[in-house]
Tab-separated table of C-alpha atoms in Angstrom:
chain	number	residue	atom	x	y	z
A	18	MET	CA	53.989	-99.210	64.737
A	19	ASN	CA	55.915	-101.563	62.140
A	20	GLU	CA	55.108	-103.978	60.721
A	21	ARG	CA	56.951	-106.667	59.410
A	22	LEU	CA	56.756	-106.356	55.960
A	23	ARG	CA	58.942	-108.691	53.969
A	24	GLU	CA	60.547	-106.965	51.147
A	25	VAL	CA	59.803	-108.262	47.595
A	26	ASP	CA	62.363	-108.691	44.455
A	27	HIS	CA	59.506	-108.019	41.618
A	28	ILE	CA	56.344	-106.577	41.913
A	29	GLU	CA	53.670	-107.479	38.613
A	30	ILE	CA	50.617	-105.181	38.195
A	31	LEU	CA	48.037	-105.939	35.924
A	32	THR	CA	44.772	-103.741	35.089
A	33	LEU	CA	41.871	-105.873	34.727
A	34	MET	CA	39.884	-102.940	34.689
A	35	ASP	CA	40.598	-99.164	34.449
A	36	ASN	CA	38.738	-96.047	33.012
A	37	TYR	CA	40.443	-96.252	29.653
A	38	VAL	CA	41.392	-98.522	27.351
A	39	ASP	CA	44.378	-98.086	24.767
A	40	VAL	CA	44.937	-101.186	22.721
A	41	ILE	CA	47.882	-99.096	20.321
A	42	LEU	CA	50.125	-98.212	22.608
A	43	ASP	CA	53.398	-99.443	22.334
A	44	SER	CA	54.903	-101.537	25.402
A	45	THR	CA	58.153	-100.196	26.807
A	46	LYS	CA	60.742	-101.732	29.025
A	47	ILE	CA	58.669	-101.644	32.457
A	48	VAL	CA	54.972	-101.740	31.502
A	49	ARG	CA	53.567	-103.912	28.526
A	50	ARG	CA	50.388	-103.309	26.685
A	51	ALA	CA	47.394	-105.009	25.881
A	52	ASN	CA	47.775	-105.366	22.134
A	53	LEU	CA	45.353	-105.017	18.783
A	54	ALA	CA	46.825	-108.423	17.132
A	55	GLY	CA	48.687	-111.483	18.648
A	56	ASN	CA	49.614	-113.980	16.078
A	57	GLY	CA	49.214	-112.139	13.218
A	58	GLU	CA	45.593	-111.613	13.207
A	59	ILE	CA	43.759	-108.883	15.281
A	60	PHE	CA	41.400	-109.820	17.559
A	61	ARG	CA	37.732	-109.856	16.875
A	62	ASP	CA	37.460	-108.910	21.072
A	63	THR	CA	38.893	-106.305	22.347
A	64	LEU	CA	39.330	-105.255	26.222
A	65	VAL	CA	36.634	-102.570	27.976
A	66	GLY	CA	36.566	-99.747	30.189
A	67	GLU	CA	34.272	-98.817	32.987
A	68	HIS	CA	33.852	-96.445	35.503
A	69	GLY	CA	35.738	-99.205	37.835
A	70	LEU	CA	38.801	-100.600	39.022
A	71	SER	CA	40.035	-103.994	39.487
A	72	LEU	CA	43.898	-105.054	39.714
A	73	LEU	CA	46.162	-108.527	39.660
A	74	VAL	CA	49.205	-108.110	41.893
A	75	THR	CA	51.697	-110.485	42.265
A	76	ALA	CA	54.680	-110.184	44.352
A	77	ARG	CA	58.132	-112.464	44.281
A	78	ALA	CA	60.334	-113.019	47.034
A	79	GLY	CA	62.583	-116.437	47.518
A	80	GLY	CA	61.589	-118.032	44.802
A	81	ARG	CA	57.897	-117.859	46.383
A	82	LYS	CA	55.408	-116.370	43.981
A	83	HIS	CA	51.832	-114.584	45.450
A	84	THR	CA	48.955	-113.131	43.163
A	85	ILE	CA	45.872	-111.214	44.647
A	86	LEU	CA	42.849	-109.785	43.429
A	87	PHE	CA	42.672	-105.241	44.706
A	88	ASP	CA	39.386	-104.960	43.593
A	89	THR	CA	36.426	-106.262	41.505
A	90	GLY	CA	35.698	-103.150	39.055
A	91	TYR	CA	31.781	-102.332	38.182
A	92	SER	CA	30.184	-104.116	36.194
A	93	ALA	CA	29.172	-108.016	36.847
A	94	VAL	CA	30.844	-108.499	33.478
A	95	GLY	CA	33.499	-106.270	32.809
A	96	VAL	CA	36.244	-107.939	35.214
A	97	PRO	CA	35.737	-111.364	34.012
A	98	HIS	CA	35.933	-110.409	30.150
A	99	ASN	CA	38.985	-108.848	30.314
A	100	MET	CA	40.276	-111.473	32.447
A	101	GLU	CA	39.369	-113.855	29.537
A	102	HIS	CA	40.974	-111.507	26.515
A	103	LEU	CA	44.327	-111.397	28.639
A	104	GLY	CA	44.483	-114.812	29.399
A	105	VAL	CA	43.939	-114.756	33.373
A	106	GLU	CA	43.196	-118.244	34.866
A	107	PRO	CA	41.085	-116.814	38.350
A	108	GLY	CA	42.507	-119.909	39.898
A	109	GLY	CA	45.929	-118.636	40.204
A	110	ILE	CA	44.583	-115.798	43.050
A	111	GLU	CA	44.998	-116.171	46.657
A	112	ALA	CA	42.964	-113.568	47.978
A	113	ILE	CA	40.522	-110.529	47.087
A	114	VAL	CA	40.810	-107.362	48.620
A	115	LEU	CA	38.571	-104.958	48.337
A	116	SER	CA	39.805	-101.526	48.999
A	117	HIS	CA	36.074	-100.214	50.265
A	118	GLY	CA	32.287	-100.846	49.792
A	119	HIS	CA	31.245	-98.563	46.368
A	120	MET	CA	30.125	-100.359	43.796
A	121	ASP	CA	32.996	-99.672	40.700
A	122	HIS	CA	35.153	-101.726	42.710
A	123	LEU	CA	32.813	-104.700	43.328
A	124	GLY	CA	30.831	-105.324	41.304
A	125	SER	CA	32.426	-108.715	40.097
A	126	LEU	CA	33.163	-110.241	42.899
A	127	HIS	CA	30.518	-112.730	42.992
A	128	GLY	CA	30.875	-113.972	39.686
A	129	LEU	CA	34.256	-114.490	40.376
A	130	LEU	CA	34.073	-115.751	43.563
A	131	GLU	CA	32.138	-118.321	41.551
A	132	LYS	CA	34.827	-119.475	38.973
A	133	MET	CA	37.657	-120.009	41.738
A	134	ALA	CA	38.846	-123.342	41.810
A	135	ARG	CA	39.097	-123.606	46.096
A	136	PRO	CA	37.546	-120.578	48.807
A	137	ILE	CA	39.279	-118.254	49.513
A	138	PRO	CA	39.922	-115.025	51.719
A	139	VAL	CA	38.032	-112.073	51.387
A	140	LEU	CA	39.441	-109.051	53.288
A	141	VAL	CA	37.643	-106.637	53.986
A	142	HIS	CA	36.999	-103.421	56.097
A	143	PRO	CA	33.805	-103.874	58.681
A	144	GLU	CA	32.590	-100.224	57.445
A	145	ALA	CA	32.270	-101.930	53.718
A	146	PHE	CA	29.541	-103.529	54.742
A	147	VAL	CA	27.065	-100.659	56.145
A	148	SER	CA	24.124	-99.216	53.671
A	149	PRO	CA	22.187	-97.078	52.617
A	150	ARG	CA	24.878	-94.743	51.413
A	151	TYR	CA	24.283	-91.599	49.570
A	152	LEU	CA	25.791	-88.962	47.216
A	153	THR	CA	24.376	-85.587	48.095
A	154	ARG	CA	23.455	-83.498	45.063
A	155	LYS	CA	23.378	-79.390	44.988
A	156	ASP	CA	19.622	-79.862	44.982
A	157	GLY	CA	19.379	-81.113	48.274
A	158	GLY	CA	18.297	-84.478	47.289
A	159	ARG	CA	20.303	-87.285	47.351
A	160	ASP	CA	21.242	-90.492	45.165
A	161	ARG	CA	21.356	-94.109	46.828
A	162	PHE	CA	24.638	-96.149	46.400
A	163	PRO	CA	23.394	-99.995	45.492
A	164	ALA	CA	23.522	-102.455	48.324
A	165	MET	CA	25.806	-104.563	46.791
A	166	LEU	CA	27.951	-106.444	49.873
A	167	ASP	CA	26.034	-108.983	51.833
A	168	ARG	CA	27.954	-111.463	53.857
A	169	GLY	CA	25.830	-114.538	53.196
A	170	GLU	CA	25.986	-114.102	49.476
A	171	ILE	CA	29.839	-113.795	50.062
A	172	GLU	CA	29.984	-116.907	51.962
A	173	THR	CA	27.655	-118.619	50.009
A	174	ARG	CA	30.034	-118.561	46.913
A	175	GLY	CA	33.147	-119.596	48.304
A	176	GLY	CA	34.403	-116.553	49.989
A	177	GLN	CA	36.095	-116.491	53.459
A	178	ILE	CA	35.666	-113.110	55.185
A	179	ARG	CA	38.564	-111.735	56.999
A	180	GLU	CA	36.615	-108.372	58.275
A	181	THR	CA	38.983	-106.408	60.049
A	182	ALA	CA	40.223	-102.441	60.340
A	183	ALA	CA	43.446	-103.122	61.359
A	184	PRO	CA	46.653	-103.783	59.142
A	185	THR	CA	47.059	-107.205	57.779
A	186	LEU	CA	50.617	-109.014	56.147
A	187	ILE	CA	48.921	-111.520	53.386
A	188	CYS	CA	50.888	-113.841	50.735
A	189	GLU	CA	53.945	-114.796	53.440
A	190	ASP	CA	54.353	-111.311	54.731
A	191	MET	CA	54.532	-110.166	51.143
A	192	ILE	CA	51.856	-107.881	50.866
A	193	LEU	CA	49.708	-105.487	53.480
A	194	VAL	CA	46.247	-104.626	53.610
A	195	SER	CA	46.506	-101.066	55.340
A	196	GLY	CA	43.007	-101.687	57.660
A	197	GLU	CA	41.304	-98.296	58.045
A	198	VAL	CA	44.230	-94.880	57.018
A	199	GLU	CA	45.028	-92.643	59.605
A	200	ARG	CA	44.400	-89.390	58.192
A	201	THR	CA	46.762	-86.732	59.469
A	202	THR	CA	46.400	-83.708	57.011
A	203	SER	CA	44.498	-80.435	57.135
A	204	PHE	CA	43.613	-80.659	53.064
A	205	GLU	CA	42.350	-84.175	52.191
A	206	ARG	CA	38.835	-83.994	53.736
A	207	GLY	CA	36.911	-87.109	52.250
A	208	MET	CA	34.220	-87.673	49.652
A	209	PRO	CA	32.445	-84.513	50.477
A	210	ASN	CA	29.053	-85.456	49.236
A	211	ALA	CA	29.283	-88.813	50.940
A	212	ALA	CA	26.171	-89.556	53.490
A	213	VAL	CA	25.571	-92.887	55.490
A	214	GLU	CA	22.286	-93.319	57.357
A	215	ARG	CA	23.017	-94.764	61.043
A	216	ASP	CA	19.977	-95.681	63.309
A	217	GLY	CA	17.857	-93.626	60.946
A	218	LYS	CA	19.812	-90.533	61.463
A	219	MET	CA	21.640	-88.896	58.118
A	220	GLU	CA	25.506	-88.117	58.374
A	221	LYS	CA	28.265	-87.712	56.596
A	222	ASP	CA	29.891	-90.429	55.520
A	223	PRO	CA	33.994	-90.507	56.286
A	224	ILE	CA	34.326	-93.655	54.421
A	225	ARG	CA	36.386	-94.967	57.503
A	226	ASP	CA	36.543	-98.634	55.126
A	227	ASP	CA	39.036	-96.691	52.509
A	228	GLN	CA	42.016	-98.981	52.294
A	229	ALA	CA	45.154	-99.852	50.719
A	230	LEU	CA	48.167	-102.275	49.885
A	231	PHE	CA	51.699	-101.407	50.825
A	232	LEU	CA	54.954	-103.697	49.254
A	233	LEU	CA	58.436	-102.918	49.522
A	234	LEU	CA	60.648	-103.701	46.651
A	235	LYS	CA	63.820	-104.280	47.718
A	236	GLY	CA	66.483	-101.492	47.222
A	237	LYS	CA	63.647	-99.242	45.791
A	238	GLY	CA	61.050	-98.371	48.549
A	239	LEU	CA	57.620	-98.749	49.597
A	240	VAL	CA	55.188	-99.178	46.803
A	241	VAL	CA	51.354	-97.891	47.609
A	242	ILE	CA	48.310	-99.186	45.538
A	243	GLY	CA	45.153	-97.494	46.325
A	244	GLY	CA	41.837	-97.950	45.459
A	245	CYS	CA	40.072	-95.029	45.402
A	246	SER	CA	41.856	-93.457	48.093
A	247	HIS	CA	38.946	-91.670	50.224
A	248	ALA	CA	41.089	-91.051	52.983
A	249	GLY	CA	43.169	-89.346	50.880
A	250	ILE	CA	46.077	-90.230	48.604
A	251	VAL	CA	48.753	-88.276	50.816
A	252	ASN	CA	47.871	-90.073	54.095
A	253	THR	CA	47.225	-92.984	52.971
A	254	VAL	CA	51.387	-92.661	52.113
A	255	LEU	CA	52.128	-91.552	54.701
A	256	TYR	CA	50.663	-94.205	56.693
A	257	GLY	CA	52.275	-96.771	54.566
A	258	LYS	CA	55.455	-95.611	55.423
A	259	LYS	CA	54.728	-95.237	59.436
A	260	LEU	CA	53.773	-98.636	59.377
A	261	THR	CA	56.527	-100.027	57.314
A	262	GLY	CA	59.389	-97.953	58.172
A	263	ALA	CA	59.905	-97.302	54.815
A	264	ARG	CA	62.740	-94.306	54.097
A	265	THR	CA	61.721	-94.099	50.143
A	266	VAL	CA	58.769	-94.640	48.434
A	267	HIS	CA	59.344	-95.875	45.502
A	268	ALA	CA	55.732	-96.299	43.806
A	269	VAL	CA	52.645	-94.613	44.259
A	270	LEU	CA	49.349	-96.037	41.553
A	271	GLY	CA	45.674	-96.923	41.764
A	272	GLY	CA	42.565	-94.414	42.598
A	273	PHE	CA	43.302	-90.885	43.776
A	274	HIS	CA	39.939	-89.712	43.493
A	275	LEU	CA	40.992	-86.402	42.710
A	276	ALA	CA	39.194	-85.566	39.329
A	277	GLY	CA	35.492	-83.519	39.387
A	278	PRO	CA	34.853	-80.406	41.207
A	279	LEU	CA	34.069	-80.997	43.669
A	280	PHE	CA	37.970	-82.721	44.626
A	281	GLU	CA	39.855	-80.146	42.753
A	282	PRO	CA	40.353	-77.700	45.506
A	283	ILE	CA	42.432	-80.176	47.415
A	284	ILE	CA	44.667	-80.757	44.455
A	285	GLY	CA	47.285	-79.227	47.969
A	286	ALA	CA	47.491	-82.876	47.784
A	287	GLN	CA	50.096	-82.348	44.968
A	288	SER	CA	52.724	-80.771	47.704
A	289	GLY	CA	52.216	-83.410	50.021
A	290	VAL	CA	52.717	-86.419	47.305
A	291	PHE	CA	55.395	-85.380	45.133
A	292	PRO	CA	57.817	-83.276	46.608
A	293	MET	CA	58.829	-86.812	48.651
A	294	PRO	CA	61.963	-88.174	47.805
A	295	SER	CA	60.655	-90.932	45.034
A	296	PRO	CA	61.749	-91.533	41.353
A	297	PHE	CA	58.647	-92.787	40.398
A	298	HIS	CA	54.760	-91.965	40.299
A	299	LEU	CA	51.842	-93.714	38.870
A	300	CYS	CA	49.531	-91.752	38.235
A	301	SER	CA	46.150	-93.665	36.880
A	302	ALA	CA	43.120	-92.397	34.697
A	303	ALA	CA	41.809	-91.394	37.504
A	304	TRP	CA	43.983	-88.378	37.602
A	305	ASP	CA	42.104	-85.818	36.093
A	306	ARG	CA	43.828	-83.435	33.074
A	307	ARG	CA	43.958	-80.433	35.317
A	308	THR	CA	45.376	-82.534	38.066
A	309	ARG	CA	48.244	-83.857	36.295
A	310	LEU	CA	49.413	-80.627	34.101
A	311	PRO	CA	51.342	-78.502	37.173
A	312	LEU	CA	53.115	-82.067	37.974
A	313	PRO	CA	55.547	-82.219	35.386
A	314	ARG	CA	57.143	-78.918	35.722
A	315	ARG	CA	58.174	-79.507	39.214
A	316	ASN	CA	58.797	-83.345	39.453
A	317	GLU	CA	59.499	-84.519	35.826
A	318	HIS	CA	61.898	-86.161	37.240
A	319	ARG	CA	59.188	-88.106	39.153
A	320	LEU	CA	56.162	-87.970	37.276
A	321	CYS	CA	55.967	-91.317	35.337
A	322	ILE	CA	53.377	-90.221	32.625
A	323	GLY	CA	51.430	-93.207	30.750
A	324	LEU	CA	53.396	-95.218	33.348
A	325	ASP	CA	56.374	-94.398	31.135
A	326	THR	CA	59.662	-93.601	32.982
A	327	SER	CA	61.180	-92.808	29.222
A	328	THR	CA	58.272	-90.563	28.242
A	329	VAL	CA	59.469	-87.119	30.157
A	330	ALA	CA	63.490	-87.867	28.628
A	331	CYS	CA	61.615	-87.816	25.629
A	332	PHE	CA	59.343	-84.870	25.562
A	333	LYS	CA	62.340	-82.594	26.610
A	334	ASN	CA	64.386	-83.625	24.506
A	335	LEU	CA	61.765	-83.260	21.380
A	336	SER	CA	60.309	-80.087	22.886
A	337	GLU	CA	63.811	-78.783	22.468
A	338	LYS	CA	64.223	-80.366	18.376
A	339	LEU	CA	60.728	-78.453	17.954
A	340	GLY	CA	61.397	-75.234	19.644
A	341	MET	CA	58.128	-76.078	21.199
A	342	PRO	CA	57.991	-75.094	25.253
A	343	TYR	CA	58.000	-79.073	27.635
A	344	GLN	CA	55.029	-77.696	29.003
A	345	ASN	CA	52.837	-77.196	25.907
A	346	LEU	CA	54.087	-80.796	24.922
A	347	ILE	CA	52.766	-82.692	27.745
A	348	ASN	CA	49.616	-80.070	27.454
A	349	LEU	CA	49.291	-81.685	23.514
A	350	TYR	CA	50.218	-84.899	24.777
A	351	LEU	CA	47.319	-85.339	27.656
A	352	ARG	CA	44.851	-83.513	25.602
A	353	ASP	CA	44.578	-85.927	22.451
A	354	CYS	CA	45.938	-89.033	24.112
A	355	ALA	CA	44.243	-91.999	26.745
A	356	LEU	CA	46.907	-92.939	29.401
A	357	ASN	CA	46.099	-96.140	30.139
A	358	GLN	CA	48.846	-99.181	32.047
A	359	ARG	CA	47.826	-103.256	31.223
A	360	LYS	CA	51.063	-105.044	32.963
A	361	LEU	CA	52.979	-102.709	35.178
A	362	LYS	CA	56.696	-105.332	36.072
A	363	LEU	CA	59.132	-103.352	38.999
A	364	LYS	CA	62.218	-105.129	39.713
A	365	ARG	CA	64.441	-104.954	42.403
A	366	ALA	CA	67.054	-102.651	41.852
A	367	SER	CA	69.979	-104.970	41.088
């Protein structure tokens, strides 16, 4: 399959919700961060972080511009609050894409739909509506996921549900919604403690509704944006290459779901993603510190720490001046800093 994904000149990704907030980090040529102050005044209010994800994705090509929302965070108040603080008008959003049916990606959906000036499409995999879902515990018990997706509730608030497991081109073919991701790697086995009840029987939940976004940046390559990557971040990247025919992967960002004791055993995923010929990998806050640490040694020219491509070069230069091993300096940085991006801009090769 080769989806006819249109190349774009410019991609802008605004983080509306992530695990961490840090308003004192400096901006860079690639990343413009949220500020502590504006117009000579320190703000009374601030951005909030929560266990959830929401990204505003804007693509431009040939004088045309399209903006979509990818996921809506955990709480009903977090994303709307951050949008107001950042001056984002919901009326500019053309569609909402849901990465899957877990609560930490759906929380503000209803409230945001009510703020829209017009009905808008909501793209979702059919399995996202499946309920009840559970997380199993070591003691044999289980915790039930809240059922937060309801077709009637979405439609009542102006959402036009587009329910499909197939790859879907949107925004004049500038953005490709993956649909259900092919799973081909041996080491990415999903969420081991996820369960679902079907017809009164409990079974393992493969979270088939997991999906991602793909864009092609002119002169640079494939940009992959994951929500939780329950299908596996390597599977997701490989599927994006298969769908689009892209040879080069320029950027991989979003949620990778490799943090915590249940997922660290599959860190073999690193060897699948990071040797690929790509100069620009973006690790989100969900990428655990123990996952990050081995990467700079093997991929310092490809890893973007804190979403700043100049960071690695600065660390290497500083390590030489201080006489401190490069990896030790990286470890100190990761230990002492909360890494957070707010607005990322990617441009085509000139």
